[in-house]
mmCIF file of C-alpha atoms in Angstrom:
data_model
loop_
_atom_site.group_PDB
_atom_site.id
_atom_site.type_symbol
_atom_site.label_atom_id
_atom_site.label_comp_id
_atom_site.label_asym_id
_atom_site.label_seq_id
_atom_site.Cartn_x
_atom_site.Cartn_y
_atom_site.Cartn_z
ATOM 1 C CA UNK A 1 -11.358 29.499 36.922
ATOM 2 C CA UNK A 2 -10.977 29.055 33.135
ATOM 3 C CA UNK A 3 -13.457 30.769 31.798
ATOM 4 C CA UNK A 4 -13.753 32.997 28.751
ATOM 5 C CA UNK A 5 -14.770 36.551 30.360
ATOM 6 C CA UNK A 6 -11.580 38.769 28.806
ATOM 7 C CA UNK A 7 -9.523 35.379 27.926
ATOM 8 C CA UNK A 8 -9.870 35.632 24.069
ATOM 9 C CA UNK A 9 -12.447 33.411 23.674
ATOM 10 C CA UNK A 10 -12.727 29.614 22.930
ATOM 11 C CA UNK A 11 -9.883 29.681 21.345
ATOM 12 C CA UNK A 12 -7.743 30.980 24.490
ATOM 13 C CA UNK A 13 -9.287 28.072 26.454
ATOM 14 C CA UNK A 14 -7.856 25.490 23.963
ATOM 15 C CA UNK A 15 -4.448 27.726 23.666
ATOM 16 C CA UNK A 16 -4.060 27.597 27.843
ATOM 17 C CA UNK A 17 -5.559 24.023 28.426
ATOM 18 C CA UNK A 18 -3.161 21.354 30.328
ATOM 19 C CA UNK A 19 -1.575 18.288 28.593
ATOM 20 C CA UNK A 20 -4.045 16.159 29.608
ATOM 21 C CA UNK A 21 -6.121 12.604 28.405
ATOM 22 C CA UNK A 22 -7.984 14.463 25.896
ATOM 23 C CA UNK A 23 -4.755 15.164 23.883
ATOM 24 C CA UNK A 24 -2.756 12.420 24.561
ATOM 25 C CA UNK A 25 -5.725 10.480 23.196
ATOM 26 C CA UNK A 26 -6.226 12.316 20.306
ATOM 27 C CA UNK A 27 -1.653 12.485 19.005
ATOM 28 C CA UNK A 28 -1.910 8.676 20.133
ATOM 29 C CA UNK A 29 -4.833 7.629 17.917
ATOM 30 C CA UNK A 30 -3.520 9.875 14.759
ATOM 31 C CA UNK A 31 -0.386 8.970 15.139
ATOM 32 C CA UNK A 32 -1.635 5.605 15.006
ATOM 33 C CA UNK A 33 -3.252 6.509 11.816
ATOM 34 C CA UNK A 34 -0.353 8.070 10.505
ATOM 35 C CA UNK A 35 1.887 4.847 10.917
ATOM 36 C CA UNK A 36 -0.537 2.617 8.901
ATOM 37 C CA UNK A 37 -0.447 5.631 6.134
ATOM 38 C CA UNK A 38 3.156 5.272 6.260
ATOM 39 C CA UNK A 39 2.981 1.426 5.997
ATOM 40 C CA UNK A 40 0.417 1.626 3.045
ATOM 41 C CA UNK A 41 2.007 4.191 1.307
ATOM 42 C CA UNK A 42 5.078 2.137 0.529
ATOM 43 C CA UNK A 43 3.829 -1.332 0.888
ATOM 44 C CA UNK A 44 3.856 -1.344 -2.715
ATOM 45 C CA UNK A 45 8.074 -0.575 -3.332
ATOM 46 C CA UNK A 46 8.702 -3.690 -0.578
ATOM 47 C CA UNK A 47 6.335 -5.817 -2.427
ATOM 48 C CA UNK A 48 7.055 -4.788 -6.203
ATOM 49 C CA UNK A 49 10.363 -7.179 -7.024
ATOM 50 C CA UNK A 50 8.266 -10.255 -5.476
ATOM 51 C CA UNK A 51 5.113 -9.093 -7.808
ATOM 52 C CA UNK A 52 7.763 -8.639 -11.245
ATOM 53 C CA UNK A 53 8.867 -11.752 -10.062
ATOM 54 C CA UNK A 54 5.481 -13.822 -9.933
ATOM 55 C CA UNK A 55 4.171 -11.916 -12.667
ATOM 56 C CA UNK A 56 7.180 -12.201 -15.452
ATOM 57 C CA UNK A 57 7.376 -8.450 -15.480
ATOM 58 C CA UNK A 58 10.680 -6.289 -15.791
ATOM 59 C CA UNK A 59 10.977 -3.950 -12.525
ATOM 60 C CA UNK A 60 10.439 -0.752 -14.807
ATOM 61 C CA UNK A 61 7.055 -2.156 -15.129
ATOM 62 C CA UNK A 62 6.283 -0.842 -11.696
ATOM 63 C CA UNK A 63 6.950 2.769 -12.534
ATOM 64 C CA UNK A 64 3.047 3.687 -13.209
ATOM 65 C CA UNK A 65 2.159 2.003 -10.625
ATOM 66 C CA UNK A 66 4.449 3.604 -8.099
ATOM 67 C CA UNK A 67 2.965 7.213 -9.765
ATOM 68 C CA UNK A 68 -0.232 6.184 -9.484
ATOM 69 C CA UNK A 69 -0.240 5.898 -5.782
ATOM 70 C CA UNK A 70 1.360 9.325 -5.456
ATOM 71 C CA UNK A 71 -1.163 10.724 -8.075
ATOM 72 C CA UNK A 72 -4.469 9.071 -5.781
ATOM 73 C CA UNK A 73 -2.471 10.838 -2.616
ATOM 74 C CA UNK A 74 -2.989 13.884 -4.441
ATOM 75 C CA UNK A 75 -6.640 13.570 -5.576
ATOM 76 C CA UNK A 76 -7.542 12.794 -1.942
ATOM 77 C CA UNK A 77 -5.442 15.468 -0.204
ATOM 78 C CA UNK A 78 -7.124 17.992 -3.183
ATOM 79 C CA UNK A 79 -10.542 17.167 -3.213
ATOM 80 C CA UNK A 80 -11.666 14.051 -0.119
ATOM 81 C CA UNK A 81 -9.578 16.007 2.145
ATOM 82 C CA UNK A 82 -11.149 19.976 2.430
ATOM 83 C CA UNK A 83 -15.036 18.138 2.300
ATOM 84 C CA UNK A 84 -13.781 17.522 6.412
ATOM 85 C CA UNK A 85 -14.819 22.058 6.475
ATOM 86 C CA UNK A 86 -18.598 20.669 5.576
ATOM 87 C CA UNK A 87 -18.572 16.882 7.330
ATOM 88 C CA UNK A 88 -16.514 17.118 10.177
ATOM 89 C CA UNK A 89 -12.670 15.995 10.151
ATOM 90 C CA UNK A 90 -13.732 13.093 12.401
ATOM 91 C CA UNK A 91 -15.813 12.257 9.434
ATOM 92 C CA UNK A 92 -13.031 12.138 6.540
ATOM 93 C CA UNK A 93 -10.975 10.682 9.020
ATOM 94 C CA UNK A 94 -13.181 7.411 9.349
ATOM 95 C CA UNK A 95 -14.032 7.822 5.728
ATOM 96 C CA UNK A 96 -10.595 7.852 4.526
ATOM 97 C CA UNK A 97 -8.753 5.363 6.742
ATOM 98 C CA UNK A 98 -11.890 2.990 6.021
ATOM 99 C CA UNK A 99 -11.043 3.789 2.099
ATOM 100 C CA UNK A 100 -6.974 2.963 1.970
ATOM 101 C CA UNK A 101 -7.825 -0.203 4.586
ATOM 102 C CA UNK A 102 -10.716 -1.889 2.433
ATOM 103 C CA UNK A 103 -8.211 -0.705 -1.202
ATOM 104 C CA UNK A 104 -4.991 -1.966 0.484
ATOM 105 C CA UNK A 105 -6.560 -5.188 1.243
ATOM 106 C CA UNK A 106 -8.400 -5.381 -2.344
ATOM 107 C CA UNK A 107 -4.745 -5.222 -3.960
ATOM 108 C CA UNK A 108 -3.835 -8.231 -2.322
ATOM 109 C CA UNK A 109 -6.324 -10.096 -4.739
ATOM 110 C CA UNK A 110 -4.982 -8.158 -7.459
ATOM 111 C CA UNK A 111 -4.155 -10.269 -10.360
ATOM 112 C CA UNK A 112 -3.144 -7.778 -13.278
ATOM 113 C CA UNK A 113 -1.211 -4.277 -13.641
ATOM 114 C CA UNK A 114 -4.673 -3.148 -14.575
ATOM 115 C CA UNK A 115 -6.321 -3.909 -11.220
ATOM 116 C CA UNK A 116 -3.575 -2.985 -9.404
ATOM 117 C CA UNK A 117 -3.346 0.919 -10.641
ATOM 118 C CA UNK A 118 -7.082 1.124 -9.549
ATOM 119 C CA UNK A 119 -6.375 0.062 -6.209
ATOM 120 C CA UNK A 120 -3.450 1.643 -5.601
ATOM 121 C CA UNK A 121 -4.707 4.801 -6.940
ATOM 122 C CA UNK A 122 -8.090 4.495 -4.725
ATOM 123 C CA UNK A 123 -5.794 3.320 -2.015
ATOM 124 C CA UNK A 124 -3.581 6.425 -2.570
ATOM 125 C CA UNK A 125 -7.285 9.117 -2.280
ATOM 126 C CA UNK A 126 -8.042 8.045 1.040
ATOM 127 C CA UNK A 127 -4.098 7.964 2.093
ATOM 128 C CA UNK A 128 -4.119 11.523 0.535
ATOM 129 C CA UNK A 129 -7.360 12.786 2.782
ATOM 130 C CA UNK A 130 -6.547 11.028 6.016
ATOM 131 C CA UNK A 131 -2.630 12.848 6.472
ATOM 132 C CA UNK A 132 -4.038 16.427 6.193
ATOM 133 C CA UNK A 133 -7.030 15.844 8.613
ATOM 134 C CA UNK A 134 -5.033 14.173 11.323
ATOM 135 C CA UNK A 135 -2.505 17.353 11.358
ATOM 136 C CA UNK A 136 -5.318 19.482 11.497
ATOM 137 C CA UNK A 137 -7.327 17.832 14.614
ATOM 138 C CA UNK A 138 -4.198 17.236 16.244
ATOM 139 C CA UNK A 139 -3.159 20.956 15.771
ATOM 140 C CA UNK A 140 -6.875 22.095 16.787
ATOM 141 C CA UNK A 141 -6.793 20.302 20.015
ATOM 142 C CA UNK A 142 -2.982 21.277 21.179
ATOM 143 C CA UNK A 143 -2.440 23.900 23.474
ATOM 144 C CA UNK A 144 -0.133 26.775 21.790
ATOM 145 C CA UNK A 145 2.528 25.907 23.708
ATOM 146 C CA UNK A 146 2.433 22.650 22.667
ATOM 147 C CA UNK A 147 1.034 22.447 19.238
ATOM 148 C CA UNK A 148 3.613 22.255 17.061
ATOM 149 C CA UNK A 149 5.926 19.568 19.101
ATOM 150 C CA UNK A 150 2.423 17.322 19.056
ATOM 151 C CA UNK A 151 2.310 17.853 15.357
ATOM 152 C CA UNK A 152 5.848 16.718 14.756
ATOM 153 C CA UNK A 153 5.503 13.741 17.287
ATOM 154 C CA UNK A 154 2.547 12.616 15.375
ATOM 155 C CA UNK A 155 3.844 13.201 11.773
ATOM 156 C CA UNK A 156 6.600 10.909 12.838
ATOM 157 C CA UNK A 157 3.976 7.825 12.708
ATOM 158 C CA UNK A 158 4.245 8.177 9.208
ATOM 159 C CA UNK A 159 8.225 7.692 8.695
ATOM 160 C CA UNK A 160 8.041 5.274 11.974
ATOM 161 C CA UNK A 161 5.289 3.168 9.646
ATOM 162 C CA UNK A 162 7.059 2.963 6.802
ATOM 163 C CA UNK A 163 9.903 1.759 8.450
ATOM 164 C CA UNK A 164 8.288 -1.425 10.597
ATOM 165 C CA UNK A 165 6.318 -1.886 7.257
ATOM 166 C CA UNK A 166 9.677 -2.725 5.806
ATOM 167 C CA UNK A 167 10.973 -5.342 8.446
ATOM 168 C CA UNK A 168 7.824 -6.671 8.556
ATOM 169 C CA UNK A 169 6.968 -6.672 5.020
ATOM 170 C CA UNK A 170 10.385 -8.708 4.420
ATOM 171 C CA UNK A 171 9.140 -11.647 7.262
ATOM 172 C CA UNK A 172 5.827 -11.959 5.314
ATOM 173 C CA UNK A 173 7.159 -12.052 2.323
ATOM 174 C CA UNK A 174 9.620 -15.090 3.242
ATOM 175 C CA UNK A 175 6.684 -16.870 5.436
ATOM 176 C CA UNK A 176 3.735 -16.432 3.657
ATOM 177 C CA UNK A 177 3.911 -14.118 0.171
ATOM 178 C CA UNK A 178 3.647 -10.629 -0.845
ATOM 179 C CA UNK A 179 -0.634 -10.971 -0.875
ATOM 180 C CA UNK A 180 0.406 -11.153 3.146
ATOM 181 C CA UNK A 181 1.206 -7.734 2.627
ATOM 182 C CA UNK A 182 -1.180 -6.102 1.655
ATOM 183 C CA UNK A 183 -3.926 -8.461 3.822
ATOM 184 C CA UNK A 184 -2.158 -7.065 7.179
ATOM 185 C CA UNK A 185 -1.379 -3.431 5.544
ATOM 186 C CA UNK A 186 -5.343 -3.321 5.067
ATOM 187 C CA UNK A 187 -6.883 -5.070 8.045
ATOM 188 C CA UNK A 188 -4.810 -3.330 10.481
ATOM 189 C CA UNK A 189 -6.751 0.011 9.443
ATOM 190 C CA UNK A 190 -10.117 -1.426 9.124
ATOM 191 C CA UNK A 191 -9.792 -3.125 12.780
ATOM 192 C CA UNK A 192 -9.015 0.728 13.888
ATOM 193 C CA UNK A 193 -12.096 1.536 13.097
ATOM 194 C CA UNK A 194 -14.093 1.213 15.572
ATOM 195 C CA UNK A 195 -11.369 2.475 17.947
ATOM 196 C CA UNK A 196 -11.840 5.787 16.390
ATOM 197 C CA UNK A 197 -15.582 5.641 16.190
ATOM 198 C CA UNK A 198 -15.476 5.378 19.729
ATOM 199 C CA UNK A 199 -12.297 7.281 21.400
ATOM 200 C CA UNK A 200 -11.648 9.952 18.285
ATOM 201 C CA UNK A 201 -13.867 13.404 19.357
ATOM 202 C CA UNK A 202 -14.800 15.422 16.476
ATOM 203 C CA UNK A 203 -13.465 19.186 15.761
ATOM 204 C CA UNK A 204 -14.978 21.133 18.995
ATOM 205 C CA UNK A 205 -14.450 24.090 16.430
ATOM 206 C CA UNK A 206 -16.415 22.132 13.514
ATOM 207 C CA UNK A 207 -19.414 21.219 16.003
ATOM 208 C CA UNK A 208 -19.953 25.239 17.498
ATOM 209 C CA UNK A 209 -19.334 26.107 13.796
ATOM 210 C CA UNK A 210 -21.966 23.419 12.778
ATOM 211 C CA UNK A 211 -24.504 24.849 14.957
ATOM 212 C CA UNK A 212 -24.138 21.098 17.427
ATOM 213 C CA UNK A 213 -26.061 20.801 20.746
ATOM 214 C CA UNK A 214 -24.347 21.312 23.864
ATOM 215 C CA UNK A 215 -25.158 18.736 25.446
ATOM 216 C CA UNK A 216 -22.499 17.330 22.195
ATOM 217 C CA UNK A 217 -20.274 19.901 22.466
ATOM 218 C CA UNK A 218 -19.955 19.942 26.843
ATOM 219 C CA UNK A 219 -18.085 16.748 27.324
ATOM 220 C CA UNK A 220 -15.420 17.898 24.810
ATOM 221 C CA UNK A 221 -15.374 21.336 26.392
ATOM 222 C CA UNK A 222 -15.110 20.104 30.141
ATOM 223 C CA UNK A 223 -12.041 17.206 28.864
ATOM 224 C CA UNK A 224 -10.290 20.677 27.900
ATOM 225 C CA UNK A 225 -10.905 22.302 30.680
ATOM 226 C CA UNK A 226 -12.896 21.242 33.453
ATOM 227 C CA UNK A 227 -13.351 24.940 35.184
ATOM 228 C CA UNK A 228 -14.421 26.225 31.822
ATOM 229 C CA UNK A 229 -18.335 27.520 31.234
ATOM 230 C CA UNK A 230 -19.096 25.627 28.020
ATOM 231 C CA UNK A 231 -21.894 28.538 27.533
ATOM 232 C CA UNK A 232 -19.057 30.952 27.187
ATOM 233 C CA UNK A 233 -16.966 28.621 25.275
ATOM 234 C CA UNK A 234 -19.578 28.140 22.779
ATOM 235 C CA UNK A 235 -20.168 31.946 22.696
ATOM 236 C CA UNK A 236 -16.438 33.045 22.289
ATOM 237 C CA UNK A 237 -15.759 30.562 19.277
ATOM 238 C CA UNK A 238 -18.854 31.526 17.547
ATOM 239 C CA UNK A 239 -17.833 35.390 17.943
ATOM 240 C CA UNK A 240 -13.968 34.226 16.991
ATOM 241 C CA UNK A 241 -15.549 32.228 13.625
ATOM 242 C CA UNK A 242 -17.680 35.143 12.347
ATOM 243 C CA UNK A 243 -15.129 37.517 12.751
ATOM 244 C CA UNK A 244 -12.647 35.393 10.910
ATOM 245 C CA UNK A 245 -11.823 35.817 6.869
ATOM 246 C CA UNK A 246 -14.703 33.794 5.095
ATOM 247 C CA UNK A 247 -13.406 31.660 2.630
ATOM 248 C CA UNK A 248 -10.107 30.113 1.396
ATOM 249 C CA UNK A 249 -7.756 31.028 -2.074
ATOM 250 C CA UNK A 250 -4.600 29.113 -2.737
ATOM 251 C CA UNK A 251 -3.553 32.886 -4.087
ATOM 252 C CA UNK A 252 -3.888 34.044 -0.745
ATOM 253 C CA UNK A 253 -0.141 32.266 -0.207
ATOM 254 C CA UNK A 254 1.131 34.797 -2.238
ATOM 255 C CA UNK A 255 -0.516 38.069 -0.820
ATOM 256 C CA UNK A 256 0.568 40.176 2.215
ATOM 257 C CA UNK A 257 4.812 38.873 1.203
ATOM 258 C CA UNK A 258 4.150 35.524 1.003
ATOM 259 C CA UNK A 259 5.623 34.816 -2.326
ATOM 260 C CA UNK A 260 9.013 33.966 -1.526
ATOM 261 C CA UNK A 261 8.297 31.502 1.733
ATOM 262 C CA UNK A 262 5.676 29.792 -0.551
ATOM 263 C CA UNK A 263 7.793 28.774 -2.804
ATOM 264 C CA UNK A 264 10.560 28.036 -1.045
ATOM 265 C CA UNK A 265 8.184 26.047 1.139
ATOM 266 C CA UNK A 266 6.942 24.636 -1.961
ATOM 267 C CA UNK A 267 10.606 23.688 -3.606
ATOM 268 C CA UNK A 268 11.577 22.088 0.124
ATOM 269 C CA UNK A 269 8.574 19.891 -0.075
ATOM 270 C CA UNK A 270 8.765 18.663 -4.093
ATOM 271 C CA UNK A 271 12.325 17.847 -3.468
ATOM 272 C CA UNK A 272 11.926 16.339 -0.148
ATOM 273 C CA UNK A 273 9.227 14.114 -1.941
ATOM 274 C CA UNK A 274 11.379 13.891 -5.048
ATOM 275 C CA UNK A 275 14.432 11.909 -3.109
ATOM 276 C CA UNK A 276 11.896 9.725 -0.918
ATOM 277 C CA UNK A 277 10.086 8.961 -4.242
ATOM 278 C CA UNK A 278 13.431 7.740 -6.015
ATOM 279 C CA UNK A 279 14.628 5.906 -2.537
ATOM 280 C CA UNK A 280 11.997 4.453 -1.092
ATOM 281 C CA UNK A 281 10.093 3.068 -4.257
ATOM 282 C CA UNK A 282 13.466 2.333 -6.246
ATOM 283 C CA UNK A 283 16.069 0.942 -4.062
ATOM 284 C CA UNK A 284 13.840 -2.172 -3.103
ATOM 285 C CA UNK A 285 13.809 -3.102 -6.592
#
């Protein structure tokens, strides 16, 4: 029997818990999300020669607008992203996928440069605060063994998306236009929705943090584990949380010898980003 009498704690539950529905729902549906941040992200670089064409515009044109995007992911992974801590990742989830859907299909109806950096960069905050918040729930609700092959599975949504957005981005374009685009690039998110009002489950760790009922928290609890006591559950993640270091500094990264992988991390990552930046928004045009 599962329970948390000399386990560890809620924690150890989650850590031990079977691959079951509860997971596979929850890497399906943010993978899901994933592949429509993917498809949004670069909708823009497929569509941009079509726009310079329509428009009159020289492809060099695009260059703010391409930086704008990135700057809005940014913003949203900086500021809409960490509010999930004090609303519930559930919560920026909807938020954020409902903010890049409604944007994405606003820029279809764009008809100057200046209406199209304020989409794209509103478009680009909730891109920003969904990606961070779908690793995280998807890491919270892994088992240890599993965790980090979930989290790679469902990061791939987002290099997956961006590559059907460009097959299917190049069909639209040829039989309808590049507003066709955007319309399905923000529709497809907003239709999700309600999928994820319904099927997503909120942070079990948020809601005992939170101070939720059980009778909220339970059903989670029992989808982990069915033999687990959700009383003890509850009790072992609330001892695990005020036990753990309150409060968060980005110069924590570089305490306790973690200088050197930080920025190496760090370098990895701006490169990594550099290239994509120069391929993906670039070569189209």
């Amino acid at each position: 029997m599962a329970t948390l009498s000399g386990t560890g704690g809620g924690n150890a539950v989650i850590d031990r818990a079977k691959f079951g529905p509860l997971q596979f729902g929850v890497t399906a549906l943010c993978f899901i999300i994933a592949m429509l941040d993917g498809f949004d992200t670069q909708s823009i670089a497929f569509v941009a020669p079509r726009i310079a064409e329509d428009w009159g515009l020289a492809p060099s044109a695009f260059g703010p607008i391409f930086a704008i995007g990135l700057l809005g992911l940014t913003v949203g992974a900086f500021t809409l992203s960490p509010a999930a801590d004090r609303f519930g990742r559930k919560t920026i989830i909807l938020i954020s996928t409902f903010i890049f859907g409604l944007f994405a299909l606003l820029t279809a109806f764009s008809t100057s440069m200046n209406e199209l950096l304020i989409y794209r960069f509103i478009t680009g905050i909730g891109l920003g605060a969904a990606m961070p918040n779908i690793i995280a729930l998807t890491s919270e609700y892994g088992p240890a063994r599993l965790r980090a092959t979930l989290v790679t599975v469902m990061f791939c949504g987002f290099p997956l998306g961006s590559t059907i957005g460009g097959l299917v981005s190049t069909w639209l374009i040829v039989e309808f236009d590049w507003h066709s685009v955007f319309v399905v690039g923000g529709i497809l998110p907003l239709l999700l929705l309600p999928v994820l009002w319904v099927m997503l489950p909120e942070s079990v760790r948020f809601l005992v943090a939170k101070g939720a009922p059980e009778s909220r928290i339970a059903p989670i609890v029992r989808k982990i584990d069915a033999n687990a006591s959700v009383g003890e559950f509850i009790d072992g993640l609330k001892h695990e949380q005020s036990t753990a270091a309150k409060g968060f500094s980005v110069f924590q990264l570089f305490r306790e010898g973690r200088t050197p992988t930080t920025l190496l991390i760090w370098v990895a990552f701006f490169m990594n980003l550099l290239v994509m930046y120069f391929l993906v928004n670039w070569l189209p045009t």
